[in-house]
Structure formats: structure tokens, C-alpha cells
Amino acid sequence: MRADRLVSLVLLLRRYGRLSAVALARELEVSTRTVLRDIEALSAAGVPVYAERGRHGGFALLPGFRTELTGLNHDEALALLIAGSRRGAQAFGLGSALASAMLKVVDALPESYRDTAADAAERLLVDPETDLLSRRLVAEEEVPDAVVATVRRAVLTGHRLRIHYAAFGQDPKWRTVDPVGLVTARGQGYLLATRSGEDRTYRLSRVQAAEELDEPAQRPDRVDLGRAWQERGTRFRTGGDQVTVLVRLAPARREELVGTALAVLSEETDQDGWLRLEVTFQDRRHARWALWQLTTDAEALTPQWLRDSLRERATAIAARYEPQAGS
């Protein structure tokens, strides 16, 4: 919305003092022409913004045009800024809103806290994209903003939801669900819902389209998401035809394995640098397929039937490629 963009523009000028139209356009994700129109609108509304020409010119606010947020001490301000660095909001489509909120917090801090809190926040990193071995952590796939916004709105308004969902290994189809809440775990976003009275959990990255319905969702007035997530996790790990596999894995293939497994139950590093993971798969066929794709970069330690199956397949392949007579 334009009103939100105008506020963000003012806050950017307050924070950085002077910015060019190009820099403002990059921060606001709009064109430079839009920035110039917004500057004109702010001036017409009485906001004291002016232009400085020249090589190092740009737009700035008259000195003293600032408000302060009182009652926050340095550590409280720092906690807010660090919270703003976490990736959870990205999974729920709130990344831009979070960035805007952090701008407002920094801008409104008393001057004695503003610079020191912002500088300190730059020296604390939460949830980096890779670990010390440069292994990329599992992250949520791109979810269209319109889809995640519709899901989030249905959760917050308590309306029923239709989702076009592609379950693992299946073609997408429409489902009508009663949304309960949203959870982010290990960089993945999930919708907790019920369907025909049964608990269901949907990965947001597999929701291809969503429609909010007018009818109210059938759900309790209050929910303990932490407890609900724990209970569903327990059922997920122990139910159906799923199989649990202990795997030794070359670190470079970790992301590939985790991307195909249903869940990672435990993980540790052996003395030789290889990883030892306990993971679950949809069924035996899924486990055989996933481990076969990793070739000699993985070894299934248990269960024995999986080791036997992979050995038999490898033996058959080797026999197929025995040297031909006379070659």
C-alpha cells in the first residue's frame, strides 16, 4: 500500500540521513519514478524533505524531524533487533513487514540507544544459512506471496480454507480444511489444520493455491501450538508404513538426503567427518529409492532389509556390466 511505502520512505531517510532516488527505489522495491512521485506527495503533505544535488546528493529530511520511543532500555532494543533477524517471518510471508517494523523501532529509539543497539545487532547472527562446514541448511522453498497471505489471513480470521496441495509423490488436488495455526521449524513453514475432524499438517511450500472461504472454521477458540506440534510430530514419526533408517552420509550430500526424507530424528558427526543421521521415509520403496540415488556417498546401517536390497540391486547392476567375451 502507498501509505505504508511513504512511512517506510520517511523512516529510511531518518535512519540514513541522505539517500539517492536509486537507493530508495532499491530499498522499497519500486521504480525511481515511483520514488520521485512519493517525494512530491510527502512535500505536499508538509513533510520537510528536500533534495541535494551533485555527485553525492540525494534526498534528506530537515534536522530535528524525529520522534522517540521511550521506555526501552538498550538490551530491550537489542532484543527486538535480533528477533527481527530470524527467518520465521519469511516462512509466513511477513519478511517485508518485519523489515519495515525494525526500521520503525530503530528510528523511534532514543538517540542514546539508537546507534549502539544497531551496531550491536550487526555483531550477533541468528540462524545463518550454512553451518561451519559450509553445508547449506534446509530452507523453505519459495512460496508465492498471494498464497501465503491467503493462508495466513484464514488462520487469523478463523475462516475455512481451500488449498491446492501436492502431497509427496502425488498430483496436486483441492482440499477444504479448518486452519488451526502456522508453525516454522528448521526453516520450513507448516499449516496445522483439521480435515473432516482429523488432524492434518501441510507443508506451505507444497500449497500451490489457496482460497479463503466465508464460512467459519471448526476449531477450538484457543490452541497450544507448541503442544499440538509436539503431538503431531510424535504421531508422524511412528505412524503408517513409514520406515526409520540409520545412514552414514558424506557431508556434501546432506541437503539432498534431508530434502527427500520425511523427517530427521537425530544427527551427529563421526570421527572421519561423515554424518550419521536417523531419518524416516514414506515407506520401503521410498527408502530404497532415496539411498540408491546417493550411490557410494551413503551407507544404510540399519535396517538389514534395506542393506540387503541395495546390495542385491548393486550386484545385479555389476553383473549386467561384466566385460563381454572377447572385449
mmCIF file of C-alpha atoms in Angstrom:
data_model
loop_
_atom_site.group_PDB
_atom_site.id
_atom_site.type_symbol
_atom_site.label_atom_id
_atom_site.label_comp_id
_atom_site.label_asym_id
_atom_site.label_seq_id
_atom_site.Cartn_x
_atom_site.Cartn_y
_atom_site.Cartn_z
ATOM 1 C CA MET A 1 0.000 0.000 0.000
ATOM 2 C CA ARG A 2 1.217 3.501 -0.800
ATOM 3 C CA ALA A 3 0.669 4.825 2.735
ATOM 4 C CA ASP A 4 2.947 2.130 4.161
ATOM 5 C CA ARG A 5 5.545 2.879 1.494
ATOM 6 C CA LEU A 6 5.505 6.616 2.332
ATOM 7 C CA VAL A 7 6.069 5.840 6.002
ATOM 8 C CA SER A 8 8.927 3.481 5.113
ATOM 9 C CA LEU A 9 10.464 6.168 2.883
ATOM 10 C CA VAL A 10 10.451 8.695 5.728
ATOM 11 C CA LEU A 11 11.923 6.130 8.128
ATOM 12 C CA LEU A 12 14.711 5.283 5.680
ATOM 13 C CA LEU A 13 15.626 8.971 5.421
ATOM 14 C CA ARG A 14 15.571 9.300 9.207
ATOM 15 C CA ARG A 15 17.804 6.254 9.585
ATOM 16 C CA TYR A 16 20.413 7.031 6.910
ATOM 17 C CA GLY A 17 20.222 10.812 6.682
ATOM 18 C CA ARG A 18 20.525 11.074 2.900
ATOM 19 C CA LEU A 19 19.719 8.575 0.165
ATOM 20 C CA SER A 20 19.584 8.818 -3.612
ATOM 21 C CA ALA A 21 16.427 8.013 -5.569
ATOM 22 C CA VAL A 22 18.114 4.852 -6.830
ATOM 23 C CA ALA A 23 18.950 3.688 -3.283
ATOM 24 C CA LEU A 24 15.425 4.438 -2.077
ATOM 25 C CA ALA A 25 13.955 2.561 -5.026
ATOM 26 C CA ARG A 26 16.125 -0.460 -4.219
ATOM 27 C CA GLU A 27 15.135 -0.449 -0.535
ATOM 28 C CA LEU A 28 11.417 -0.020 -1.278
ATOM 29 C CA GLU A 29 11.443 -2.392 -4.282
ATOM 30 C CA VAL A 30 9.824 0.177 -6.608
ATOM 31 C CA SER A 31 10.964 2.263 -9.584
ATOM 32 C CA THR A 32 12.838 5.561 -9.245
ATOM 33 C CA ARG A 33 9.859 7.278 -10.880
ATOM 34 C CA THR A 34 7.638 5.995 -8.075
ATOM 35 C CA VAL A 35 10.129 7.321 -5.504
ATOM 36 C CA LEU A 36 10.047 10.777 -7.098
ATOM 37 C CA ARG A 37 6.250 10.799 -7.037
ATOM 38 C CA ASP A 38 6.314 9.745 -3.371
ATOM 39 C CA ILE A 39 8.762 12.539 -2.543
ATOM 40 C CA GLU A 40 6.390 15.046 -4.153
ATOM 41 C CA ALA A 41 3.468 13.631 -2.156
ATOM 42 C CA LEU A 42 5.404 13.919 1.112
ATOM 43 C CA SER A 43 6.374 17.509 0.372
ATOM 44 C CA ALA A 44 2.767 18.392 -0.450
ATOM 45 C CA ALA A 45 1.701 16.846 2.877
ATOM 46 C CA GLY A 46 4.139 19.067 4.795
ATOM 47 C CA VAL A 47 6.919 16.555 5.456
ATOM 48 C CA PRO A 48 10.189 18.567 5.333
ATOM 49 C CA VAL A 49 12.032 16.530 2.683
ATOM 50 C CA TYR A 50 14.437 18.279 0.353
ATOM 51 C CA ALA A 51 16.804 17.388 -2.476
ATOM 52 C CA GLU A 52 20.572 17.927 -2.508
ATOM 53 C CA ARG A 53 22.085 17.980 -5.963
ATOM 54 C CA GLY A 54 25.522 16.887 -7.051
ATOM 55 C CA ARG A 55 27.523 13.681 -7.176
ATOM 56 C CA HIS A 56 26.857 12.824 -3.530
ATOM 57 C CA GLY A 57 23.395 14.348 -3.428
ATOM 58 C CA GLY A 58 20.062 12.751 -2.694
ATOM 59 C CA PHE A 59 17.015 13.290 -0.560
ATOM 60 C CA ALA A 60 17.057 14.159 3.136
ATOM 61 C CA LEU A 61 14.831 15.440 5.925
ATOM 62 C CA LEU A 62 15.308 18.699 7.748
ATOM 63 C CA PRO A 63 17.250 18.170 11.005
ATOM 64 C CA GLY A 64 15.096 17.543 14.059
ATOM 65 C CA PHE A 65 12.217 15.884 12.228
ATOM 66 C CA ARG A 66 12.080 12.854 14.534
ATOM 67 C CA THR A 67 10.017 11.193 17.251
ATOM 68 C CA GLU A 68 11.288 8.985 20.056
ATOM 69 C CA LEU A 69 10.003 5.776 21.601
ATOM 70 C CA THR A 70 10.528 5.983 25.350
ATOM 71 C CA GLY A 71 10.598 3.180 27.885
ATOM 72 C CA LEU A 72 13.005 0.849 26.021
ATOM 73 C CA ASN A 73 16.427 0.283 27.501
ATOM 74 C CA HIS A 74 19.454 -0.768 25.439
ATOM 75 C CA ASP A 75 19.068 -4.522 25.971
ATOM 76 C CA GLU A 76 15.342 -4.417 25.159
ATOM 77 C CA ALA A 77 16.060 -2.574 21.912
ATOM 78 C CA LEU A 78 18.808 -5.060 21.079
ATOM 79 C CA ALA A 79 16.440 -7.992 21.709
ATOM 80 C CA LEU A 80 13.917 -6.541 19.254
ATOM 81 C CA LEU A 81 16.552 -6.071 16.572
ATOM 82 C CA ILE A 82 17.895 -9.592 16.996
ATOM 83 C CA ALA A 83 14.362 -11.030 16.878
ATOM 84 C CA GLY A 84 13.952 -9.209 13.588
ATOM 85 C CA SER A 85 16.866 -11.130 12.091
ATOM 86 C CA ARG A 86 15.205 -14.541 12.418
ATOM 87 C CA ARG A 87 13.828 -16.314 9.360
ATOM 88 C CA GLY A 88 10.434 -17.315 10.773
ATOM 89 C CA ALA A 89 8.664 -14.310 9.306
ATOM 90 C CA GLN A 90 9.912 -15.249 5.841
ATOM 91 C CA ALA A 91 8.089 -18.570 6.031
ATOM 92 C CA PHE A 92 4.809 -16.788 6.747
ATOM 93 C CA GLY A 93 5.206 -14.087 4.098
ATOM 94 C CA LEU A 94 5.915 -11.356 6.666
ATOM 95 C CA GLY A 95 9.520 -10.597 5.745
ATOM 96 C CA SER A 96 8.846 -7.139 4.291
ATOM 97 C CA ALA A 97 6.538 -6.242 7.174
ATOM 98 C CA LEU A 98 9.216 -7.296 9.665
ATOM 99 C CA ALA A 99 11.856 -5.194 7.904
ATOM 100 C CA SER A 100 9.527 -2.194 7.980
ATOM 101 C CA ALA A 101 8.796 -2.742 11.678
ATOM 102 C CA MET A 102 12.500 -2.906 12.503
ATOM 103 C CA LEU A 103 13.036 0.395 10.675
ATOM 104 C CA LYS A 104 10.344 1.966 12.857
ATOM 105 C CA VAL A 105 11.862 0.557 16.038
ATOM 106 C CA VAL A 106 15.350 1.836 15.193
ATOM 107 C CA ASP A 107 14.034 5.225 14.134
ATOM 108 C CA ALA A 108 11.935 5.735 17.247
ATOM 109 C CA LEU A 109 14.629 4.744 19.768
ATOM 110 C CA PRO A 110 16.086 7.437 21.966
ATOM 111 C CA GLU A 111 19.244 8.776 20.350
ATOM 112 C CA SER A 112 21.420 7.442 23.165
ATOM 113 C CA TYR A 113 20.391 3.853 22.278
ATOM 114 C CA ARG A 114 19.894 4.067 18.517
ATOM 115 C CA ASP A 115 23.412 3.729 17.166
ATOM 116 C CA THR A 116 24.791 1.405 19.842
ATOM 117 C CA ALA A 117 21.862 -1.021 19.581
ATOM 118 C CA ALA A 118 22.017 -1.111 15.783
ATOM 119 C CA ASP A 119 25.791 -1.642 15.827
ATOM 120 C CA ALA A 120 25.498 -4.401 18.430
ATOM 121 C CA ALA A 121 22.800 -6.180 16.402
ATOM 122 C CA GLU A 122 25.218 -6.370 13.476
ATOM 123 C CA ARG A 123 27.593 -8.410 15.646
ATOM 124 C CA LEU A 124 25.071 -11.120 16.590
ATOM 125 C CA LEU A 125 23.943 -13.653 13.954
ATOM 126 C CA VAL A 126 20.910 -15.895 14.374
ATOM 127 C CA ASP A 127 20.059 -18.838 12.051
ATOM 128 C CA PRO A 128 22.736 -18.465 9.332
ATOM 129 C CA GLU A 129 22.121 -20.187 6.007
ATOM 130 C CA THR A 130 25.099 -22.549 6.362
ATOM 131 C CA ASP A 131 26.998 -24.236 9.179
ATOM 132 C CA LEU A 132 30.774 -24.173 9.811
ATOM 133 C CA LEU A 133 31.378 -26.817 7.143
ATOM 134 C CA SER A 134 29.586 -24.657 4.529
ATOM 135 C CA ARG A 135 26.721 -27.131 4.425
ATOM 136 C CA ARG A 136 23.611 -25.280 3.388
ATOM 137 C CA LEU A 137 20.818 -25.588 5.908
ATOM 138 C CA VAL A 138 17.412 -26.776 4.753
ATOM 139 C CA ALA A 139 15.290 -23.753 3.866
ATOM 140 C CA GLU A 140 11.726 -23.241 2.819
ATOM 141 C CA GLU A 141 11.112 -23.283 -0.902
ATOM 142 C CA GLU A 142 9.702 -20.112 -2.437
ATOM 143 C CA VAL A 143 6.004 -19.723 -1.634
ATOM 144 C CA PRO A 144 4.016 -17.167 -3.683
ATOM 145 C CA ASP A 145 3.144 -14.118 -1.569
ATOM 146 C CA ALA A 146 -0.540 -14.300 -2.532
ATOM 147 C CA VAL A 147 -0.763 -17.923 -1.391
ATOM 148 C CA VAL A 148 0.894 -17.490 1.981
ATOM 149 C CA ALA A 149 -1.060 -14.252 2.592
ATOM 150 C CA THR A 150 -4.355 -16.085 1.991
ATOM 151 C CA VAL A 151 -3.365 -18.950 4.289
ATOM 152 C CA ARG A 152 -2.217 -16.548 6.998
ATOM 153 C CA ARG A 153 -5.424 -14.499 6.748
ATOM 154 C CA ALA A 154 -7.636 -17.592 7.073
ATOM 155 C CA VAL A 155 -5.674 -18.710 10.145
ATOM 156 C CA LEU A 156 -6.057 -15.311 11.817
ATOM 157 C CA THR A 157 -9.700 -14.682 10.873
ATOM 158 C CA GLY A 158 -10.814 -18.231 11.682
ATOM 159 C CA HIS A 159 -12.265 -18.989 8.249
ATOM 160 C CA ARG A 160 -12.220 -22.298 6.398
ATOM 161 C CA LEU A 161 -9.632 -22.663 3.651
ATOM 162 C CA ARG A 162 -9.391 -24.419 0.278
ATOM 163 C CA ILE A 163 -5.853 -25.349 -0.710
ATOM 164 C CA HIS A 164 -4.477 -26.869 -3.903
ATOM 165 C CA TYR A 165 -1.938 -29.165 -2.279
ATOM 166 C CA ALA A 166 0.666 -31.516 -3.759
ATOM 167 C CA ALA A 167 1.439 -34.257 -1.238
ATOM 168 C CA PHE A 168 4.749 -36.089 -1.609
ATOM 169 C CA GLY A 169 4.736 -38.240 -4.758
ATOM 170 C CA GLN A 170 1.141 -37.298 -5.646
ATOM 171 C CA ASP A 171 -0.580 -34.968 -8.090
ATOM 172 C CA PRO A 172 -1.974 -31.778 -6.508
ATOM 173 C CA LYS A 173 -5.657 -31.699 -5.601
ATOM 174 C CA TRP A 174 -8.031 -29.376 -3.775
ATOM 175 C CA ARG A 175 -8.746 -29.890 -0.092
ATOM 176 C CA THR A 176 -11.041 -27.933 2.256
ATOM 177 C CA VAL A 177 -9.521 -27.601 5.726
ATOM 178 C CA ASP A 178 -10.094 -25.851 9.036
ATOM 179 C CA PRO A 179 -6.860 -23.938 9.775
ATOM 180 C CA VAL A 180 -5.531 -24.106 13.332
ATOM 181 C CA GLY A 181 -2.169 -22.311 13.201
ATOM 182 C CA LEU A 182 1.153 -21.786 11.440
ATOM 183 C CA VAL A 183 4.492 -23.224 12.582
ATOM 184 C CA THR A 184 8.030 -22.755 11.298
ATOM 185 C CA ALA A 185 10.644 -25.441 12.056
ATOM 186 C CA ARG A 186 14.167 -25.819 10.621
ATOM 187 C CA GLY A 187 13.389 -23.161 8.022
ATOM 188 C CA GLN A 188 10.194 -24.894 6.854
ATOM 189 C CA GLY A 189 6.698 -23.427 7.207
ATOM 190 C CA TYR A 190 3.721 -25.648 8.066
ATOM 191 C CA LEU A 191 -0.038 -25.189 8.267
ATOM 192 C CA LEU A 192 -1.663 -27.088 11.142
ATOM 193 C CA ALA A 193 -5.293 -27.815 10.312
ATOM 194 C CA THR A 194 -8.102 -30.319 10.652
ATOM 195 C CA ARG A 195 -9.946 -32.010 7.801
ATOM 196 C CA SER A 196 -13.228 -33.778 8.474
ATOM 197 C CA GLY A 197 -12.311 -33.609 12.164
ATOM 198 C CA GLU A 198 -8.887 -35.291 11.702
ATOM 199 C CA ASP A 199 -5.579 -33.554 12.410
ATOM 200 C CA ARG A 200 -3.612 -32.644 9.280
ATOM 201 C CA THR A 201 -0.242 -30.932 8.725
ATOM 202 C CA TYR A 202 0.588 -29.313 5.375
ATOM 203 C CA ARG A 203 3.971 -28.006 4.223
ATOM 204 C CA LEU A 204 3.492 -24.450 2.931
ATOM 205 C CA SER A 205 5.911 -24.957 0.039
ATOM 206 C CA ARG A 206 3.539 -27.609 -1.356
ATOM 207 C CA VAL A 207 0.476 -25.334 -1.318
ATOM 208 C CA GLN A 208 0.113 -24.201 -4.922
ATOM 209 C CA ALA A 209 -3.027 -22.084 -4.496
ATOM 210 C CA ALA A 210 -5.341 -21.098 -1.651
ATOM 211 C CA GLU A 211 -8.847 -19.665 -1.249
ATOM 212 C CA GLU A 212 -10.310 -18.259 1.965
ATOM 213 C CA LEU A 213 -13.958 -19.243 2.412
ATOM 214 C CA ASP A 214 -16.686 -17.195 4.098
ATOM 215 C CA GLU A 215 -17.734 -19.947 6.491
ATOM 216 C CA PRO A 216 -16.122 -20.126 9.945
ATOM 217 C CA ALA A 217 -13.541 -22.805 10.671
ATOM 218 C CA GLN A 218 -14.497 -25.623 13.014
ATOM 219 C CA ARG A 219 -11.776 -25.256 15.634
ATOM 220 C CA PRO A 220 -11.380 -24.512 19.361
ATOM 221 C CA ASP A 221 -11.246 -20.875 20.459
ATOM 222 C CA ARG A 222 -7.764 -21.317 21.916
ATOM 223 C CA VAL A 223 -4.851 -23.574 20.967
ATOM 224 C CA ASP A 224 -1.466 -24.531 22.411
ATOM 225 C CA LEU A 225 0.551 -24.686 19.174
ATOM 226 C CA GLY A 226 3.680 -25.955 20.919
ATOM 227 C CA ARG A 227 1.844 -28.938 22.360
ATOM 228 C CA ALA A 228 -0.064 -29.573 19.126
ATOM 229 C CA TRP A 229 3.188 -29.558 17.131
ATOM 230 C CA GLN A 230 4.838 -31.986 19.547
ATOM 231 C CA GLU A 231 1.881 -34.389 19.459
ATOM 232 C CA ARG A 232 1.683 -34.361 15.677
ATOM 233 C CA GLY A 233 5.412 -34.875 15.418
ATOM 234 C CA THR A 234 5.168 -37.970 17.609
ATOM 235 C CA ARG A 235 2.344 -39.426 15.520
ATOM 236 C CA PHE A 236 4.149 -38.538 12.302
ATOM 237 C CA ARG A 237 7.331 -40.373 13.303
ATOM 238 C CA THR A 238 5.570 -43.535 14.442
ATOM 239 C CA GLY A 239 2.513 -43.924 12.200
ATOM 240 C CA GLY A 240 1.585 -45.627 8.925
ATOM 241 C CA ASP A 241 4.013 -47.550 6.742
ATOM 242 C CA GLN A 242 6.920 -45.226 7.445
ATOM 243 C CA VAL A 243 10.375 -46.680 7.964
ATOM 244 C CA THR A 244 13.276 -45.373 10.014
ATOM 245 C CA VAL A 245 16.787 -45.670 8.581
ATOM 246 C CA LEU A 246 20.212 -45.054 10.132
ATOM 247 C CA VAL A 247 22.515 -43.649 7.441
ATOM 248 C CA ARG A 248 26.198 -42.761 7.196
ATOM 249 C CA LEU A 249 26.494 -39.913 4.721
ATOM 250 C CA ALA A 250 29.103 -37.750 3.005
ATOM 251 C CA PRO A 251 28.515 -34.173 4.240
ATOM 252 C CA ALA A 252 28.191 -32.818 0.701
ATOM 253 C CA ARG A 253 25.057 -34.941 0.161
ATOM 254 C CA ARG A 254 23.257 -33.952 3.377
ATOM 255 C CA GLU A 255 20.894 -31.456 1.779
ATOM 256 C CA GLU A 256 19.891 -33.975 -0.873
ATOM 257 C CA LEU A 257 19.025 -36.647 1.686
ATOM 258 C CA VAL A 258 17.185 -34.279 4.027
ATOM 259 C CA GLY A 259 15.236 -32.906 1.082
ATOM 260 C CA THR A 260 13.817 -36.347 0.255
ATOM 261 C CA ALA A 261 13.326 -37.716 3.783
ATOM 262 C CA LEU A 262 10.159 -37.086 5.766
ATOM 263 C CA ALA A 263 11.973 -36.194 8.985
ATOM 264 C CA VAL A 264 15.406 -36.115 10.598
ATOM 265 C CA LEU A 265 15.230 -37.719 14.039
ATOM 266 C CA SER A 266 18.886 -37.322 15.028
ATOM 267 C CA GLU A 267 22.195 -36.215 13.554
ATOM 268 C CA GLU A 268 25.846 -36.443 14.639
ATOM 269 C CA THR A 269 29.277 -36.351 13.054
ATOM 270 C CA ASP A 270 31.626 -39.359 13.048
ATOM 271 C CA GLN A 271 35.353 -39.028 13.663
ATOM 272 C CA ASP A 272 36.080 -39.266 9.942
ATOM 273 C CA GLY A 273 33.808 -36.279 9.218
ATOM 274 C CA TRP A 274 30.938 -38.289 7.769
ATOM 275 C CA LEU A 275 27.456 -37.683 9.131
ATOM 276 C CA ARG A 276 25.326 -40.241 10.921
ATOM 277 C CA LEU A 277 21.613 -39.470 10.545
ATOM 278 C CA GLU A 278 18.465 -41.240 11.667
ATOM 279 C CA VAL A 279 15.746 -40.373 9.151
ATOM 280 C CA THR A 280 12.244 -41.525 8.253
ATOM 281 C CA PHE A 281 10.839 -42.291 4.802
ATOM 282 C CA GLN A 282 7.305 -42.729 3.480
ATOM 283 C CA ASP A 283 7.721 -46.487 3.029
ATOM 284 C CA ARG A 284 10.271 -49.139 1.989
ATOM 285 C CA ARG A 285 10.162 -48.164 -1.666
ATOM 286 C CA HIS A 286 10.846 -44.531 -0.802
ATOM 287 C CA ALA A 287 13.817 -45.524 1.393
ATOM 288 C CA ARG A 288 15.364 -47.742 -1.307
ATOM 289 C CA TRP A 289 14.975 -45.025 -3.950
ATOM 290 C CA ALA A 290 16.464 -42.268 -1.762
ATOM 291 C CA LEU A 291 19.535 -44.261 -0.698
ATOM 292 C CA TRP A 292 20.175 -45.583 -4.211
ATOM 293 C CA GLN A 293 20.346 -42.018 -5.561
ATOM 294 C CA LEU A 294 23.236 -41.253 -3.191
ATOM 295 C CA THR A 295 25.403 -44.098 -4.599
ATOM 296 C CA THR A 296 28.620 -44.613 -2.610
ATOM 297 C CA ASP A 297 28.196 -41.316 -0.732
ATOM 298 C CA ALA A 298 25.779 -43.029 1.657
ATOM 299 C CA GLU A 299 25.612 -46.290 3.581
ATOM 300 C CA ALA A 300 22.425 -47.597 5.155
ATOM 301 C CA LEU A 301 23.474 -49.061 8.520
ATOM 302 C CA THR A 302 20.008 -50.255 9.535
ATOM 303 C CA PRO A 303 17.580 -51.862 8.888
ATOM 304 C CA GLN A 304 19.122 -55.006 7.462
ATOM 305 C CA TRP A 305 16.432 -55.494 4.784
ATOM 306 C CA LEU A 306 17.448 -52.170 3.235
ATOM 307 C CA ARG A 307 21.149 -53.146 3.180
ATOM 308 C CA ASP A 308 20.216 -56.465 1.551
ATOM 309 C CA SER A 309 18.017 -54.782 -1.032
ATOM 310 C CA LEU A 310 20.674 -52.241 -2.027
ATOM 311 C CA ARG A 311 23.357 -54.942 -2.207
ATOM 312 C CA GLU A 312 21.176 -57.131 -4.434
ATOM 313 C CA ARG A 313 20.481 -54.222 -6.780
ATOM 314 C CA ALA A 314 24.159 -53.269 -6.933
ATOM 315 C CA THR A 315 25.125 -56.898 -7.614
ATOM 316 C CA ALA A 316 22.612 -57.090 -10.460
ATOM 317 C CA ILE A 317 23.960 -53.862 -11.991
ATOM 318 C CA ALA A 318 27.552 -55.090 -11.687
ATOM 319 C CA ALA A 319 26.630 -58.374 -13.358
ATOM 320 C CA ARG A 320 24.975 -56.508 -16.195
ATOM 321 C CA TYR A 321 28.209 -54.674 -16.904
ATOM 322 C CA GLU A 322 30.618 -57.611 -16.681
ATOM 323 C CA PRO A 323 33.186 -57.428 -19.500
ATOM 324 C CA GLN A 324 31.825 -59.014 -22.658
ATOM 325 C CA ALA A 325 33.570 -62.057 -24.108
ATOM 326 C CA GLY A 326 36.338 -61.068 -26.489
ATOM 327 C CA SER A 327 36.412 -57.454 -25.374
#
